[in-house]
Every structure is written in C-alpha cells, then in structure tokens.
Amino acid sequence: MAISETSIANSALSKLGADRIISLEANTREALIMKEQYAKVRDDVLRAHPWNFALVRVNLSPLTDEPAWGFAYAYQVPNDCLRVIELDQKGIEWVYEDRKILTDITPIGIRYVKRVTETGKFDANFAEALACKLAADTCFAITQSTTLKDGLMTEYIARIRDWE
C-alpha cells in the first residue's frame, strides 16, 4: 500500500485503539485532531533525525547585510530548511540565528534536512516513526491516557535511535 497522510494517521489511530478515518478532511473527531497535528508532528520527526530522503546540499551566497558583531558574513538558509546538519568546510566556527548562518567564511555550502511534504518520498521507517509520534502527540486528546502516551513516546524514541 502506498504511504499517504491518511495511512499514517490511521496507523497512529490504530496504535491508540481508535476508529480509522477515510481522510484527514473527514468530519470526524479523530480526523480533525489528526489534521490539526499532522504537519507540526511531521516537521518535528523530520527535524529529529537526518533522514536520507530529506537531506539536501546547497551552496549559499552571503547576504549584503553583515551581522552586527561577531562574524563577517550572514547567509539566509532556504525556506524549506528544518535543520542545518553541517557546513562543507569542517572545523570552522558558525552559528544559526534567525534562519541565518553566521560565519567568517565565504562562500559556504550546507547540508540540511528539508521539509518534505510529499508522502511518496517518505521511507517506511520514517512513516512508522511519524505514526508513533503522531499517536503520542494526539493520545490524550483521543484516549485521555497518559500511560499510553508515555509508552508511545518510548516507542518513538526507540525507533529514532534504531535508525541512527
């Protein structure tokens, strides 16, 4: 079966022992909760691990406005950047502030985790981790069980660790 937002949400709902949904657009309590949380949780799980399908390398040019102090150059990160993994030049000092990389080096290249919204690009491990985190984050709203939520978070953390 193809990975879709609905299949991921239904996997999360199954972990909660809740009713499945036809779509995130359905007018059911479960669908409304899943739709409200899906994008936020997806980005959290993408940010949590350098998933191969979400890694991107780009070269950046410095902005014309230099930082107020501390560094010579500022670089705007791409809009779809969720987490900077590394710069192409090892051992240089840099910081990430206000969606900018500050450093004394020019030019630079970065490797980053990209926001991926197309579920067809997700690998099965990511989809399962996303379902675990989505279940944990929506658990109390659907089941009112903090014990189940704790167990789901433990499962999510274990899945992330297994793939490191």
PDB file of C-alpha atoms in Angstrom, residues 25-151:
ATOM      1  CA  GLU A  25     -10.721  16.004   5.542  1.00  0.00           C
ATOM      2  CA  ALA A  26     -13.449  13.815   7.081  1.00  0.00           C
ATOM      3  CA  ASN A  27     -15.748  15.477   9.570  1.00  0.00           C
ATOM      4  CA  THR A  28     -14.961  13.189  12.499  1.00  0.00           C
ATOM      5  CA  ARG A  29     -13.315  13.967  15.822  1.00  0.00           C
ATOM      6  CA  GLU A  30     -10.334  11.730  15.013  1.00  0.00           C
ATOM      7  CA  ALA A  31      -9.822  13.255  11.542  1.00  0.00           C
ATOM      8  CA  LEU A  32      -9.984  16.801  12.893  1.00  0.00           C
ATOM      9  CA  ILE A  33      -7.394  16.017  15.588  1.00  0.00           C
ATOM     10  CA  MET A  34      -5.076  14.270  13.107  1.00  0.00           C
ATOM     11  CA  LYS A  35      -5.376  17.087  10.563  1.00  0.00           C
ATOM     12  CA  GLU A  36      -4.625  19.707  13.221  1.00  0.00           C
ATOM     13  CA  GLN A  37      -1.430  17.964  14.366  1.00  0.00           C
ATOM     14  CA  TYR A  38      -0.117  16.253  11.220  1.00  0.00           C
ATOM     15  CA  ALA A  39       2.125  18.971   9.670  1.00  0.00           C
ATOM     16  CA  LYS A  40       3.601  20.029  13.018  1.00  0.00           C
ATOM     17  CA  VAL A  41       4.440  16.458  14.000  1.00  0.00           C
ATOM     18  CA  ARG A  42       5.789  15.631  10.512  1.00  0.00           C
ATOM     19  CA  ASP A  43       8.226  18.552  10.762  1.00  0.00           C
ATOM     20  CA  ASP A  44       9.207  17.536  14.322  1.00  0.00           C
ATOM     21  CA  VAL A  45      10.049  13.998  13.174  1.00  0.00           C
ATOM     22  CA  LEU A  46      11.942  15.251  10.120  1.00  0.00           C
ATOM     23  CA  ARG A  47      13.974  17.589  12.355  1.00  0.00           C
ATOM     24  CA  ALA A  48      14.721  14.831  14.864  1.00  0.00           C
ATOM     25  CA  HIS A  49      16.895  12.719  12.549  1.00  0.00           C
ATOM     26  CA  PRO A  50      18.892  13.186   9.328  1.00  0.00           C
ATOM     27  CA  TRP A  51      16.574  11.025   7.193  1.00  0.00           C
ATOM     28  CA  ASN A  52      18.286  10.164   3.894  1.00  0.00           C
ATOM     29  CA  PHE A  53      15.281  11.126   1.756  1.00  0.00           C
ATOM     30  CA  ALA A  54      15.187  14.609   3.335  1.00  0.00           C
ATOM     31  CA  LEU A  55      18.884  15.572   3.107  1.00  0.00           C
ATOM     32  CA  VAL A  56      19.878  18.310   0.677  1.00  0.00           C
ATOM     33  CA  ARG A  57      23.177  20.060  -0.164  1.00  0.00           C
ATOM     34  CA  VAL A  58      23.266  23.654  -1.424  1.00  0.00           C
ATOM     35  CA  ASN A  59      25.793  26.427  -1.883  1.00  0.00           C
ATOM     36  CA  LEU A  60      24.889  29.763  -0.321  1.00  0.00           C
ATOM     37  CA  SER A  61      25.934  33.300  -1.149  1.00  0.00           C
ATOM     38  CA  PRO A  62      26.419  35.862   1.626  1.00  0.00           C
ATOM     39  CA  LEU A  63      23.727  38.445   2.294  1.00  0.00           C
ATOM     40  CA  THR A  64      24.591  42.071   1.641  1.00  0.00           C
ATOM     41  CA  ASP A  65      23.898  42.990   5.276  1.00  0.00           C
ATOM     42  CA  GLU A  66      26.649  41.675   7.511  1.00  0.00           C
ATOM     43  CA  PRO A  67      25.977  40.661  11.133  1.00  0.00           C
ATOM     44  CA  ALA A  68      26.043  43.438  13.742  1.00  0.00           C
ATOM     45  CA  TRP A  69      29.011  41.808  15.500  1.00  0.00           C
ATOM     46  CA  GLY A  70      30.874  38.543  15.989  1.00  0.00           C
ATOM     47  CA  PHE A  71      31.015  37.297  12.397  1.00  0.00           C
ATOM     48  CA  ALA A  72      31.833  38.727   8.985  1.00  0.00           C
ATOM     49  CA  TYR A  73      29.106  37.036   6.899  1.00  0.00           C
ATOM     50  CA  ALA A  74      25.447  36.045   7.132  1.00  0.00           C
ATOM     51  CA  TYR A  75      23.724  33.507   4.876  1.00  0.00           C
ATOM     52  CA  GLN A  76      19.972  33.015   4.528  1.00  0.00           C
ATOM     53  CA  VAL A  77      19.018  29.356   4.773  1.00  0.00           C
ATOM     54  CA  PRO A  78      16.447  28.001   2.277  1.00  0.00           C
ATOM     55  CA  ASN A  79      12.786  28.323   3.257  1.00  0.00           C
ATOM     56  CA  ASP A  80      12.380  24.544   3.421  1.00  0.00           C
ATOM     57  CA  CYS A  81      15.297  24.079   5.855  1.00  0.00           C
ATOM     58  CA  LEU A  82      14.240  22.428   9.113  1.00  0.00           C
ATOM     59  CA  ARG A  83      17.724  21.704  10.482  1.00  0.00           C
ATOM     60  CA  VAL A  84      21.251  22.518   9.368  1.00  0.00           C
ATOM     61  CA  ILE A  85      23.375  19.360   9.626  1.00  0.00           C
ATOM     62  CA  GLU A  86      26.788  20.646   8.590  1.00  0.00           C
ATOM     63  CA  LEU A  87      28.792  23.151   6.604  1.00  0.00           C
ATOM     64  CA  ASP A  88      31.005  21.989   3.749  1.00  0.00           C
ATOM     65  CA  GLN A  89      34.121  23.314   5.477  1.00  0.00           C
ATOM     66  CA  LYS A  90      34.987  21.370   8.615  1.00  0.00           C
ATOM     67  CA  GLY A  91      36.291  22.956  11.788  1.00  0.00           C
ATOM     68  CA  ILE A  92      35.006  26.473  11.219  1.00  0.00           C
ATOM     69  CA  GLU A  93      33.015  28.413  13.776  1.00  0.00           C
ATOM     70  CA  TRP A  94      29.419  29.147  12.846  1.00  0.00           C
ATOM     71  CA  VAL A  95      26.043  29.766  14.478  1.00  0.00           C
ATOM     72  CA  TYR A  96      22.455  29.509  13.327  1.00  0.00           C
ATOM     73  CA  GLU A  97      20.321  32.525  14.285  1.00  0.00           C
ATOM     74  CA  ASP A  98      17.071  33.931  12.914  1.00  0.00           C
ATOM     75  CA  ARG A  99      17.094  31.499   9.939  1.00  0.00           C
ATOM     76  CA  LYS A 100      20.605  32.657   9.064  1.00  0.00           C
ATOM     77  CA  ILE A 101      24.036  31.069   9.314  1.00  0.00           C
ATOM     78  CA  LEU A 102      26.707  33.415  10.651  1.00  0.00           C
ATOM     79  CA  THR A 103      30.388  32.694   9.999  1.00  0.00           C
ATOM     80  CA  ASP A 104      33.658  34.266   8.883  1.00  0.00           C
ATOM     81  CA  ILE A 105      33.939  32.099   5.736  1.00  0.00           C
ATOM     82  CA  THR A 106      32.694  32.849   2.231  1.00  0.00           C
ATOM     83  CA  PRO A 107      31.271  31.139   0.266  1.00  0.00           C
ATOM     84  CA  ILE A 108      29.746  28.196   2.099  1.00  0.00           C
ATOM     85  CA  GLY A 109      27.811  25.075   1.307  1.00  0.00           C
ATOM     86  CA  ILE A 110      25.437  23.415   3.736  1.00  0.00           C
ATOM     87  CA  ARG A 111      23.780  20.053   4.161  1.00  0.00           C
ATOM     88  CA  TYR A 112      20.354  20.304   5.739  1.00  0.00           C
ATOM     89  CA  VAL A 113      17.118  18.483   6.491  1.00  0.00           C
ATOM     90  CA  LYS A 114      14.474  19.645   4.060  1.00  0.00           C
ATOM     91  CA  ARG A 115      10.743  19.889   4.803  1.00  0.00           C
ATOM     92  CA  VAL A 116       9.317  17.051   2.691  1.00  0.00           C
ATOM     93  CA  THR A 117       5.540  17.079   2.343  1.00  0.00           C
ATOM     94  CA  GLU A 118       5.134  14.536  -0.484  1.00  0.00           C
ATOM     95  CA  THR A 119       4.394  11.249   1.268  1.00  0.00           C
ATOM     96  CA  GLY A 120       5.576   9.296  -1.782  1.00  0.00           C
ATOM     97  CA  LYS A 121       9.125  10.346  -0.868  1.00  0.00           C
ATOM     98  CA  PHE A 122       8.873   9.048   2.722  1.00  0.00           C
ATOM     99  CA  ASP A 123      10.621   5.799   3.533  1.00  0.00           C
ATOM    100  CA  ALA A 124       8.815   3.167   5.584  1.00  0.00           C
ATOM    101  CA  ASN A 125      10.937   3.788   8.698  1.00  0.00           C
ATOM    102  CA  PHE A 126      10.094   7.495   8.685  1.00  0.00           C
ATOM    103  CA  ALA A 127       6.393   6.792   8.138  1.00  0.00           C
ATOM    104  CA  GLU A 128       6.342   4.443  11.140  1.00  0.00           C
ATOM    105  CA  ALA A 129       8.239   6.919  13.346  1.00  0.00           C
ATOM    106  CA  LEU A 130       5.802   9.648  12.253  1.00  0.00           C
ATOM    107  CA  ALA A 131       2.835   7.423  13.123  1.00  0.00           C
ATOM    108  CA  CYS A 132       4.304   6.748  16.593  1.00  0.00           C
ATOM    109  CA  LYS A 133       4.906  10.444  17.281  1.00  0.00           C
ATOM    110  CA  LEU A 134       1.506  11.428  15.879  1.00  0.00           C
ATOM    111  CA  ALA A 135      -0.137   8.827  18.122  1.00  0.00           C
ATOM    112  CA  ALA A 136       1.807  10.083  21.154  1.00  0.00           C
ATOM    113  CA  ASP A 137       1.033  13.741  20.471  1.00  0.00           C
ATOM    114  CA  THR A 138      -2.691  13.104  19.958  1.00  0.00           C
ATOM    115  CA  CYS A 139      -3.040  10.379  22.596  1.00  0.00           C
ATOM    116  CA  PHE A 140      -4.509  12.397  25.415  1.00  0.00           C
ATOM    117  CA  ALA A 141      -6.987  14.202  23.152  1.00  0.00           C
ATOM    118  CA  ILE A 142      -8.279  10.873  21.832  1.00  0.00           C
ATOM    119  CA  THR A 143      -7.869   8.437  24.755  1.00  0.00           C
ATOM    120  CA  GLN A 144      -7.214  10.580  27.855  1.00  0.00           C
ATOM    121  CA  SER A 145      -4.451   8.105  28.741  1.00  0.00           C
ATOM    122  CA  THR A 146      -1.096   9.463  29.876  1.00  0.00           C
ATOM    123  CA  THR A 147       0.203   5.915  30.369  1.00  0.00           C
ATOM    124  CA  LEU A 148      -0.429   5.063  26.712  1.00  0.00           C
ATOM    125  CA  LYS A 149       1.136   8.373  25.666  1.00  0.00           C
ATOM    126  CA  ASP A 150       4.308   7.580  27.644  1.00  0.00           C
ATOM    127  CA  GLY A 151       4.538   4.153  26.006  1.00  0.00           C
TER     128      GLY A 151
END
